[in-house]
mmCIF file of N, CA and C in Angstrom:
data_model
loop_
_atom_site.group_PDB
_atom_site.id
_atom_site.type_symbol
_atom_site.label_atom_id
_atom_site.label_comp_id
_atom_site.label_asym_id
_atom_site.label_seq_id
_atom_site.Cartn_x
_atom_site.Cartn_y
_atom_site.Cartn_z
ATOM 1 N N MET J 1 -18.934 54.426 73.276
ATOM 2 C CA MET J 1 -18.386 53.939 72.038
ATOM 3 C C MET J 1 -17.910 55.142 71.230
ATOM 4 N N ASP J 2 -16.644 55.139 70.897
ATOM 5 C CA ASP J 2 -16.062 56.243 70.140
ATOM 6 C C ASP J 2 -15.984 55.896 68.667
ATOM 7 N N ILE J 3 -16.606 56.720 67.845
ATOM 8 C CA ILE J 3 -16.564 56.563 66.395
ATOM 9 C C ILE J 3 -16.124 57.903 65.822
ATOM 10 N N ILE J 4 -15.095 57.877 65.006
ATOM 11 C CA ILE J 4 -14.607 59.090 64.354
ATOM 12 C C ILE J 4 -14.742 58.896 62.849
ATOM 13 N N LEU J 5 -15.541 59.750 62.230
ATOM 14 C CA LEU J 5 -15.761 59.660 60.785
ATOM 15 C C LEU J 5 -14.861 60.643 60.067
ATOM 16 N N ARG J 6 -14.353 60.190 58.926
ATOM 17 C CA ARG J 6 -13.490 61.041 58.110
ATOM 18 C C ARG J 6 -14.040 61.103 56.692
ATOM 19 N N ASN J 7 -14.379 62.292 56.266
ATOM 20 C CA ASN J 7 -14.884 62.472 54.902
ATOM 21 C C ASN J 7 -13.787 62.223 53.875
ATOM 22 N N SER J 8 -12.549 62.411 54.280
ATOM 23 C CA SER J 8 -11.424 62.280 53.352
ATOM 24 C C SER J 8 -10.907 60.850 53.232
ATOM 25 N N SER J 9 -11.493 59.902 53.960
ATOM 26 C CA SER J 9 -10.961 58.539 53.969
ATOM 27 C C SER J 9 -11.222 57.780 52.673
ATOM 28 N N GLY J 10 -12.241 58.162 51.926
ATOM 29 C CA GLY J 10 -12.562 57.435 50.706
ATOM 30 C C GLY J 10 -13.430 56.217 50.965
ATOM 31 N N LYS J 11 -13.652 55.870 52.234
ATOM 32 C CA LYS J 11 -14.507 54.748 52.605
ATOM 33 C C LYS J 11 -15.898 55.265 52.920
ATOM 34 N N PRO J 12 -16.931 54.513 52.538
ATOM 35 C CA PRO J 12 -18.280 54.916 52.921
ATOM 36 C C PRO J 12 -18.416 54.994 54.446
ATOM 37 N N ILE J 13 -19.308 55.852 54.915
ATOM 38 C CA ILE J 13 -19.475 56.071 56.348
ATOM 39 C C ILE J 13 -19.858 54.783 57.068
ATOM 40 N N TYR J 14 -20.767 53.998 56.480
ATOM 41 C CA TYR J 14 -21.184 52.771 57.166
ATOM 42 C C TYR J 14 -20.004 51.812 57.345
ATOM 43 N N GLU J 15 -19.080 51.776 56.375
ATOM 44 C CA GLU J 15 -17.901 50.920 56.507
ATOM 45 C C GLU J 15 -16.967 51.441 57.591
ATOM 46 N N GLN J 16 -16.850 52.753 57.724
ATOM 47 C CA GLN J 16 -16.029 53.319 58.790
ATOM 48 C C GLN J 16 -16.590 52.925 60.152
ATOM 49 N N ILE J 17 -17.910 52.957 60.288
ATOM 50 C CA ILE J 17 -18.548 52.551 61.546
ATOM 51 C C ILE J 17 -18.276 51.078 61.812
ATOM 52 N N ILE J 18 -18.484 50.240 60.800
ATOM 53 C CA ILE J 18 -18.248 48.798 60.943
ATOM 54 C C ILE J 18 -16.811 48.531 61.380
ATOM 55 N N ASP J 19 -15.864 49.126 60.677
ATOM 56 C CA ASP J 19 -14.446 48.900 60.988
ATOM 57 C C ASP J 19 -14.111 49.303 62.417
ATOM 58 N N GLN J 20 -14.621 50.457 62.838
ATOM 59 C CA GLN J 20 -14.282 50.946 64.168
ATOM 60 C C GLN J 20 -14.951 50.125 65.276
ATOM 61 N N VAL J 21 -16.174 49.662 65.044
ATOM 62 C CA VAL J 21 -16.826 48.811 66.040
ATOM 63 C C VAL J 21 -16.073 47.482 66.140
ATOM 64 N N LYS J 22 -15.715 46.904 64.988
ATOM 65 C CA LYS J 22 -14.944 45.648 65.002
ATOM 66 C C LYS J 22 -13.621 45.838 65.732
ATOM 67 N N GLU J 23 -12.940 46.944 65.458
ATOM 68 C CA GLU J 23 -11.659 47.237 66.127
ATOM 69 C C GLU J 23 -11.847 47.270 67.640
ATOM 70 N N GLN J 24 -12.910 47.942 68.086
ATOM 71 C CA GLN J 24 -13.138 48.066 69.526
ATOM 72 C C GLN J 24 -13.488 46.724 70.154
ATOM 73 N N ILE J 25 -14.188 45.874 69.414
ATOM 74 C CA ILE J 25 -14.499 44.536 69.924
ATOM 75 C C ILE J 25 -13.227 43.697 70.001
ATOM 76 N N MET J 26 -12.410 43.732 68.932
ATOM 77 C CA MET J 26 -11.175 42.936 68.918
ATOM 78 C C MET J 26 -10.185 43.424 69.971
ATOM 79 N N ALA J 27 -10.185 44.725 70.247
ATOM 80 C CA ALA J 27 -9.268 45.281 71.241
ATOM 81 C C ALA J 27 -9.778 45.076 72.665
ATOM 82 N N GLY J 28 -11.028 44.660 72.806
ATOM 83 C CA GLY J 28 -11.580 44.447 74.137
ATOM 84 C C GLY J 28 -12.206 45.690 74.738
ATOM 85 N N THR J 29 -12.222 46.782 74.008
ATOM 86 C CA THR J 29 -12.861 48.009 74.490
ATOM 87 C C THR J 29 -14.363 47.795 74.622
ATOM 88 N N LEU J 30 -14.923 47.038 73.677
ATOM 89 C CA LEU J 30 -16.321 46.614 73.755
ATOM 90 C C LEU J 30 -16.322 45.114 74.034
ATOM 91 N N ALA J 31 -17.013 44.711 75.083
ATOM 92 C CA ALA J 31 -17.031 43.301 75.484
ATOM 93 C C ALA J 31 -18.405 42.699 75.230
ATOM 94 N N ALA J 32 -18.452 41.379 75.195
ATOM 95 C CA ALA J 32 -19.712 40.672 74.997
ATOM 96 C C ALA J 32 -20.747 41.160 76.008
ATOM 97 N N GLY J 33 -21.930 41.468 75.488
ATOM 98 C CA GLY J 33 -23.013 41.932 76.348
ATOM 99 C C GLY J 33 -23.107 43.443 76.474
ATOM 100 N N ASP J 34 -22.065 44.164 76.055
ATOM 101 C CA ASP J 34 -22.124 45.627 76.106
ATOM 102 C C ASP J 34 -23.191 46.131 75.150
ATOM 103 N N ALA J 35 -23.967 47.103 75.620
ATOM 104 C CA ALA J 35 -25.008 47.705 74.785
ATOM 105 C C ALA J 35 -24.395 48.770 73.890
ATOM 106 N N LEU J 36 -24.877 48.816 72.674
ATOM 107 C CA LEU J 36 -24.475 49.878 71.749
ATOM 108 C C LEU J 36 -25.576 50.926 71.734
ATOM 109 N N PRO J 37 -25.232 52.144 71.352
ATOM 110 C CA PRO J 37 -26.281 53.163 71.261
ATOM 111 C C PRO J 37 -27.316 52.741 70.218
ATOM 112 N N SER J 38 -28.537 53.208 70.390
ATOM 113 C CA SER J 38 -29.558 52.907 69.391
ATOM 114 C C SER J 38 -29.125 53.490 68.056
ATOM 115 N N MET J 39 -29.708 52.955 66.995
ATOM 116 C CA MET J 39 -29.371 53.456 65.661
ATOM 117 C C MET J 39 -29.677 54.946 65.552
ATOM 118 N N ARG J 40 -30.795 55.361 66.123
ATOM 119 C CA ARG J 40 -31.183 56.775 66.068
ATOM 120 C C ARG J 40 -30.213 57.646 66.865
ATOM 121 N N LEU J 41 -29.846 57.187 68.049
ATOM 122 C CA LEU J 41 -28.932 57.970 68.878
ATOM 123 C C LEU J 41 -27.564 58.091 68.211
ATOM 124 N N LEU J 42 -27.052 56.987 67.680
ATOM 125 C CA LEU J 42 -25.752 57.033 67.019
ATOM 126 C C LEU J 42 -25.801 57.955 65.804
ATOM 127 N N ALA J 43 -26.885 57.866 65.041
ATOM 128 C CA ALA J 43 -27.038 58.739 63.872
ATOM 129 C C ALA J 43 -27.039 60.202 64.307
ATOM 130 N N LYS J 44 -27.724 60.485 65.387
ATOM 131 C CA LYS J 44 -27.798 61.865 65.896
ATOM 132 C C LYS J 44 -26.423 62.340 66.359
ATOM 133 N N GLU J 45 -25.719 61.486 67.120
ATOM 134 C CA GLU J 45 -24.390 61.850 67.633
ATOM 135 C C GLU J 45 -23.387 62.088 66.504
ATOM 136 N N LEU J 46 -23.471 61.264 65.457
ATOM 137 C CA LEU J 46 -22.526 61.369 64.341
ATOM 138 C C LEU J 46 -23.008 62.334 63.252
ATOM 139 N N ARG J 47 -24.245 62.804 63.408
ATOM 140 C CA ARG J 47 -24.861 63.708 62.421
ATOM 141 C C ARG J 47 -24.918 63.072 61.029
ATOM 142 N N ILE J 48 -25.438 61.834 61.031
ATOM 143 C CA ILE J 48 -25.586 61.101 59.777
ATOM 144 C C ILE J 48 -26.994 60.525 59.719
ATOM 145 N N SER J 49 -27.322 59.894 58.625
ATOM 146 C CA SER J 49 -28.636 59.297 58.427
ATOM 147 C C SER J 49 -28.800 58.022 59.261
ATOM 148 N N VAL J 50 -30.028 57.819 59.727
ATOM 149 C CA VAL J 50 -30.343 56.581 60.449
ATOM 150 C C VAL J 50 -30.164 55.384 59.516
ATOM 151 N N ILE J 51 -30.403 55.576 58.237
ATOM 152 C CA ILE J 51 -30.233 54.500 57.255
ATOM 153 C C ILE J 51 -28.782 54.012 57.246
ATOM 154 N N THR J 52 -27.855 54.938 57.403
ATOM 155 C CA THR J 52 -26.431 54.578 57.420
ATOM 156 C C THR J 52 -26.102 53.744 58.648
ATOM 157 N N THR J 53 -26.575 54.173 59.827
ATOM 158 C CA THR J 53 -26.289 53.395 61.043
ATOM 159 C C THR J 53 -26.996 52.047 60.987
ATOM 160 N N LYS J 54 -28.184 52.018 60.407
ATOM 161 C CA LYS J 54 -28.926 50.754 60.272
ATOM 162 C C LYS J 54 -28.131 49.771 59.410
ATOM 163 N N ARG J 55 -27.590 50.255 58.316
ATOM 164 C CA ARG J 55 -26.807 49.382 57.440
ATOM 165 C C ARG J 55 -25.572 48.841 58.159
ATOM 166 N N ALA J 56 -24.888 49.706 58.907
ATOM 167 C CA ALA J 56 -23.698 49.274 59.648
ATOM 168 C C ALA J 56 -24.070 48.220 60.691
ATOM 169 N N TYR J 57 -25.122 48.470 61.470
ATOM 170 C CA TYR J 57 -25.541 47.528 62.505
ATOM 171 C C TYR J 57 -25.972 46.196 61.885
ATOM 172 N N GLU J 58 -26.694 46.250 60.768
ATOM 173 C CA GLU J 58 -27.133 45.014 60.122
ATOM 174 C C GLU J 58 -25.947 44.178 59.648
ATOM 175 N N GLU J 59 -24.936 44.835 59.074
ATOM 176 C CA GLU J 59 -23.757 44.093 58.616
ATOM 177 C C GLU J 59 -22.968 43.527 59.790
ATOM 178 N N LEU J 60 -22.873 44.296 60.875
ATOM 179 C CA LEU J 60 -22.172 43.803 62.068
ATOM 180 C C LEU J 60 -22.915 42.602 62.668
ATOM 181 N N GLU J 61 -24.237 42.655 62.621
ATOM 182 C CA GLU J 61 -25.028 41.524 63.117
ATOM 183 C C GLU J 61 -24.843 40.312 62.206
ATOM 184 N N ARG J 62 -24.881 40.540 60.894
ATOM 185 C CA ARG J 62 -24.697 39.451 59.929
ATOM 186 C C ARG J 62 -23.333 38.768 60.113
ATOM 187 N N ASP J 63 -22.299 39.575 60.445
ATOM 188 C CA ASP J 63 -20.954 39.037 60.618
ATOM 189 C C ASP J 63 -20.724 38.453 62.009
ATOM 190 N N GLY J 64 -21.744 38.498 62.867
ATOM 191 C CA GLY J 64 -21.646 37.878 64.188
ATOM 192 C C GLY J 64 -21.029 38.746 65.270
ATOM 193 N N PHE J 65 -20.904 40.034 65.010
ATOM 194 C CA PHE J 65 -20.329 40.924 66.016
ATOM 195 C C PHE J 65 -21.388 41.508 66.947
ATOM 196 N N LEU J 66 -22.619 41.633 66.465
ATOM 197 C CA LEU J 66 -23.702 42.203 67.268
ATOM 198 C C LEU J 66 -24.883 41.257 67.319
ATOM 199 N N GLU J 67 -25.672 41.416 68.394
ATOM 200 C CA GLU J 67 -26.946 40.717 68.512
ATOM 201 C C GLU J 67 -28.011 41.772 68.699
ATOM 202 N N ASN J 68 -29.089 41.672 67.949
ATOM 203 C CA ASN J 68 -30.201 42.595 68.091
ATOM 204 C C ASN J 68 -31.269 41.914 68.926
ATOM 205 N N VAL J 69 -31.604 42.507 70.059
ATOM 206 C CA VAL J 69 -32.645 41.966 70.927
ATOM 207 C C VAL J 69 -33.865 42.875 70.774
ATOM 208 N N PRO J 70 -34.917 42.369 70.119
ATOM 209 C CA PRO J 70 -36.091 43.211 69.883
ATOM 210 C C PRO J 70 -36.607 43.852 71.173
ATOM 211 N N GLY J 71 -36.812 45.146 71.107
ATOM 212 C CA GLY J 71 -37.325 45.893 72.250
ATOM 213 C C GLY J 71 -36.269 46.297 73.259
ATOM 214 N N LYS J 72 -35.067 45.777 73.122
ATOM 215 C CA LYS J 72 -34.009 46.087 74.087
ATOM 216 C C LYS J 72 -32.819 46.781 73.458
ATOM 217 N N GLY J 73 -32.514 46.471 72.197
ATOM 218 C CA GLY J 73 -31.407 47.129 71.519
ATOM 219 C C GLY J 73 -30.372 46.175 70.968
ATOM 220 N N CYS J 74 -29.240 46.750 70.589
ATOM 221 C CA CYS J 74 -28.127 45.979 70.029
ATOM 222 C C CYS J 74 -27.049 45.801 71.081
ATOM 223 N N PHE J 75 -26.500 44.596 71.128
ATOM 224 C CA PHE J 75 -25.475 44.254 72.104
ATOM 225 C C PHE J 75 -24.320 43.557 71.398
ATOM 226 N N VAL J 76 -23.141 43.673 71.979
ATOM 227 C CA VAL J 76 -21.975 42.973 71.452
ATOM 228 C C VAL J 76 -22.188 41.484 71.672
ATOM 229 N N ALA J 77 -22.064 40.713 70.615
ATOM 230 C CA ALA J 77 -22.251 39.264 70.685
ATOM 231 C C ALA J 77 -21.003 38.615 71.284
ATOM 232 N N PRO J 78 -21.179 37.480 71.959
ATOM 233 C CA PRO J 78 -20.000 36.739 72.425
ATOM 234 C C PRO J 78 -19.137 36.377 71.227
ATOM 235 N N GLN J 79 -17.837 36.504 71.387
ATOM 236 C CA GLN J 79 -16.916 36.285 70.274
ATOM 237 C C GLN J 79 -16.069 35.045 70.508
ATOM 238 N N ASP J 80 -15.808 34.351 69.436
ATOM 239 C CA ASP J 80 -14.881 33.234 69.448
ATOM 240 C C ASP J 80 -13.476 33.846 69.372
ATOM 241 N N GLN J 81 -12.713 33.712 70.420
ATOM 242 C CA GLN J 81 -11.399 34.342 70.493
ATOM 243 C C GLN J 81 -10.471 33.890 69.359
ATOM 244 N N GLU J 82 -10.612 32.647 68.943
ATOM 245 C CA GLU J 82 -9.772 32.152 67.851
ATOM 246 C C GLU J 82 -10.119 32.852 66.538
ATOM 247 N N LEU J 83 -11.420 33.098 66.315
ATOM 248 C CA LEU J 83 -11.841 33.808 65.105
ATOM 249 C C LEU J 83 -11.369 35.260 65.137
ATOM 250 N N LEU J 84 -11.423 35.874 66.323
ATOM 251 C CA LEU J 84 -10.936 37.253 66.453
ATOM 252 C C LEU J 84 -9.439 37.315 66.159
ATOM 253 N N ARG J 85 -8.719 36.343 66.685
ATOM 254 C CA ARG J 85 -7.265 36.296 66.456
ATOM 255 C C ARG J 85 -6.974 36.122 64.966
ATOM 256 N N GLU J 86 -7.739 35.260 64.315
ATOM 257 C CA GLU J 86 -7.558 35.013 62.889
ATOM 258 C C GLU J 86 -7.860 36.273 62.077
ATOM 259 N N ALA J 87 -8.894 37.000 62.464
ATOM 260 C CA ALA J 87 -9.237 38.248 61.770
ATOM 261 C C ALA J 87 -8.121 39.269 61.942
ATOM 262 N N GLN J 88 -7.563 39.328 63.134
ATOM 263 C CA GLN J 88 -6.464 40.266 63.388
ATOM 264 C C GLN J 88 -5.226 39.871 62.577
ATOM 265 N N LEU J 89 -4.954 38.574 62.489
ATOM 266 C CA LEU J 89 -3.817 38.110 61.694
ATOM 267 C C LEU J 89 -3.990 38.466 60.215
ATOM 268 N N ARG J 90 -5.208 38.327 59.706
ATOM 269 C CA ARG J 90 -5.479 38.698 58.308
ATOM 270 C C ARG J 90 -5.203 40.179 58.078
ATOM 271 N N LYS J 91 -5.587 40.986 59.045
ATOM 272 C CA LYS J 91 -5.376 42.428 58.922
ATOM 273 C C LYS J 91 -3.877 42.755 58.916
ATOM 274 N N VAL J 92 -3.132 42.107 59.786
ATOM 275 C CA VAL J 92 -1.680 42.312 59.833
ATOM 276 C C VAL J 92 -1.056 41.857 58.519
ATOM 277 N N GLU J 93 -1.505 40.715 58.028
ATOM 278 C CA GLU J 93 -0.959 40.196 56.773
ATOM 279 C C GLU J 93 -1.209 41.172 55.616
ATOM 280 N N GLU J 94 -2.411 41.749 55.555
ATOM 281 C CA GLU J 94 -2.719 42.717 54.500
ATOM 282 C C GLU J 94 -1.753 43.903 54.537
ATOM 283 N N ARG J 95 -1.491 44.377 55.722
ATOM 284 C CA ARG J 95 -0.598 45.537 55.845
ATOM 285 C C ARG J 95 0.847 45.163 55.548
ATOM 286 N N LEU J 96 1.235 43.946 55.915
ATOM 287 C CA LEU J 96 2.589 43.504 55.603
ATOM 288 C C LEU J 96 2.772 43.331 54.095
ATOM 289 N N VAL J 97 1.739 42.875 53.420
ATOM 290 C CA VAL J 97 1.801 42.758 51.961
ATOM 291 C C VAL J 97 2.055 44.136 51.353
ATOM 292 N N GLN J 98 1.363 45.147 51.862
ATOM 293 C CA GLN J 98 1.575 46.517 51.374
ATOM 294 C C GLN J 98 3.012 46.967 51.635
ATOM 295 N N ALA J 99 3.524 46.650 52.816
ATOM 296 C CA ALA J 99 4.892 47.045 53.164
ATOM 297 C C ALA J 99 5.905 46.347 52.256
ATOM 298 N N VAL J 100 5.675 45.067 51.985
ATOM 299 C CA VAL J 100 6.584 44.321 51.112
ATOM 300 C C VAL J 100 6.552 44.900 49.697
ATOM 301 N N GLU J 101 5.377 45.239 49.219
ATOM 302 C CA GLU J 101 5.269 45.836 47.880
ATOM 303 C C GLU J 101 6.046 47.152 47.809
ATOM 304 N N GLU J 102 5.940 47.974 48.835
ATOM 305 C CA GLU J 102 6.676 49.244 48.868
ATOM 306 C C GLU J 102 8.184 48.992 48.927
ATOM 307 N N ALA J 103 8.582 47.992 49.719
ATOM 308 C CA ALA J 103 10.005 47.673 49.834
ATOM 309 C C ALA J 103 10.565 47.199 48.494
ATOM 310 N N ARG J 104 9.776 46.408 47.777
ATOM 311 C CA ARG J 104 10.218 45.937 46.462
ATOM 312 C C ARG J 104 10.376 47.100 45.491
ATOM 313 N N LYS J 105 9.456 48.067 45.548
ATOM 314 C CA LYS J 105 9.557 49.247 44.691
ATOM 315 C C LYS J 105 10.861 49.997 44.953
ATOM 316 N N GLY J 106 11.265 50.017 46.218
ATOM 317 C CA GLY J 106 12.494 50.706 46.588
ATOM 318 C C GLY J 106 13.722 49.820 46.522
ATOM 319 N N ALA J 107 13.546 48.584 46.100
ATOM 320 C CA ALA J 107 14.631 47.609 45.978
ATOM 321 C C ALA J 107 15.358 47.374 47.300
ATOM 322 N N PHE J 108 14.586 47.396 48.415
ATOM 323 C CA PHE J 108 15.182 47.107 49.724
ATOM 324 C C PHE J 108 15.265 45.601 49.919
ATOM 325 N N PRO J 109 16.370 45.107 50.443
ATOM 326 C CA PRO J 109 16.484 43.665 50.685
ATOM 327 C C PRO J 109 15.604 43.249 51.875
ATOM 328 N N PRO J 110 15.229 41.978 51.936
ATOM 329 C CA PRO J 110 14.386 41.497 53.043
ATOM 330 C C PRO J 110 14.985 41.774 54.425
ATOM 331 N N GLU J 111 16.305 41.765 54.505
ATOM 332 C CA GLU J 111 16.956 42.008 55.796
ATOM 333 C C GLU J 111 16.593 43.383 56.342
ATOM 334 N N THR J 112 16.488 44.367 55.448
ATOM 335 C CA THR J 112 16.135 45.719 55.864
ATOM 336 C C THR J 112 14.719 45.733 56.448
ATOM 337 N N LEU J 113 13.812 45.004 55.819
ATOM 338 C CA LEU J 113 12.452 44.913 56.340
ATOM 339 C C LEU J 113 12.423 44.229 57.700
ATOM 340 N N HIS J 114 13.186 43.153 57.832
ATOM 341 C CA HIS J 114 13.251 42.439 59.117
ATOM 342 C C HIS J 114 13.748 43.373 60.213
ATOM 343 N N GLU J 115 14.790 44.122 59.906
ATOM 344 C CA GLU J 115 15.362 45.047 60.877
ATOM 345 C C GLU J 115 14.341 46.124 61.264
ATOM 346 N N MET J 116 13.677 46.681 60.272
ATOM 347 C CA MET J 116 12.671 47.705 60.548
ATOM 348 C C MET J 116 11.532 47.145 61.394
ATOM 349 N N LEU J 117 11.082 45.940 61.061
ATOM 350 C CA LEU J 117 9.999 45.314 61.804
ATOM 351 C C LEU J 117 10.403 45.067 63.257
ATOM 352 N N ASP J 118 11.621 44.575 63.466
ATOM 353 C CA ASP J 118 12.113 44.351 64.830
ATOM 354 C C ASP J 118 12.124 45.647 65.634
ATOM 355 N N ILE J 119 12.600 46.716 65.024
ATOM 356 C CA ILE J 119 12.680 48.006 65.695
ATOM 357 C C ILE J 119 11.279 48.525 66.009
ATOM 358 N N LEU J 120 10.390 48.477 65.029
ATOM 359 C CA LEU J 120 9.017 48.969 65.235
ATOM 360 C C LEU J 120 8.258 48.133 66.268
ATOM 361 N N TYR J 121 8.470 46.827 66.243
ATOM 362 C CA TYR J 121 7.749 45.957 67.171
ATOM 363 C C TYR J 121 8.180 46.233 68.605
ATOM 364 N N LYS J 122 9.446 46.568 68.786
ATOM 365 C CA LYS J 122 9.946 46.873 70.134
ATOM 366 C C LYS J 122 9.556 48.274 70.579
ATOM 367 N N GLY J 123 8.981 49.062 69.653
ATOM 368 C CA GLY J 123 8.541 50.399 70.020
ATOM 369 C C GLY J 123 9.622 51.446 69.914
ATOM 370 N N GLU J 124 10.714 51.083 69.276
ATOM 371 C CA GLU J 124 11.808 52.043 69.118
ATOM 372 C C GLU J 124 11.535 52.909 67.896
ATOM 373 N N GLU J 125 12.209 54.046 67.836
ATOM 374 C CA GLU J 125 12.071 54.907 66.673
ATOM 375 C C GLU J 125 13.140 54.558 65.648
ATOM 376 N N LEU J 126 12.787 54.750 64.373
ATOM 377 C CA LEU J 126 13.757 54.478 63.297
ATOM 378 C C LEU J 126 14.793 55.563 63.232
#
């Protein structure tokens, strides 16, 4: 499990862990039943407090992304694919809202945004 922490992100460390674990689950990098490192091991690897990893794991469990099996560890919980898709759509919508706000500031017409989106979606460079 790859977690990269950034002090300059402005987000608390536990939220960075949560976001990255969710991303890996939604992307399929982490699958249902995969074991996660223990809270102590992850804290040691990331050089952070065990309290921070505990908070991240607890929130991930509360949100249904992880299952804690006493004596065995934390595992990726089975996911409802429709819920994962909906979460991904919400994330895309949030970013599109930001893009639309920026376009409005620059007084760009919607057609320009459509064109840019088509180009970016196809993987072409602007």
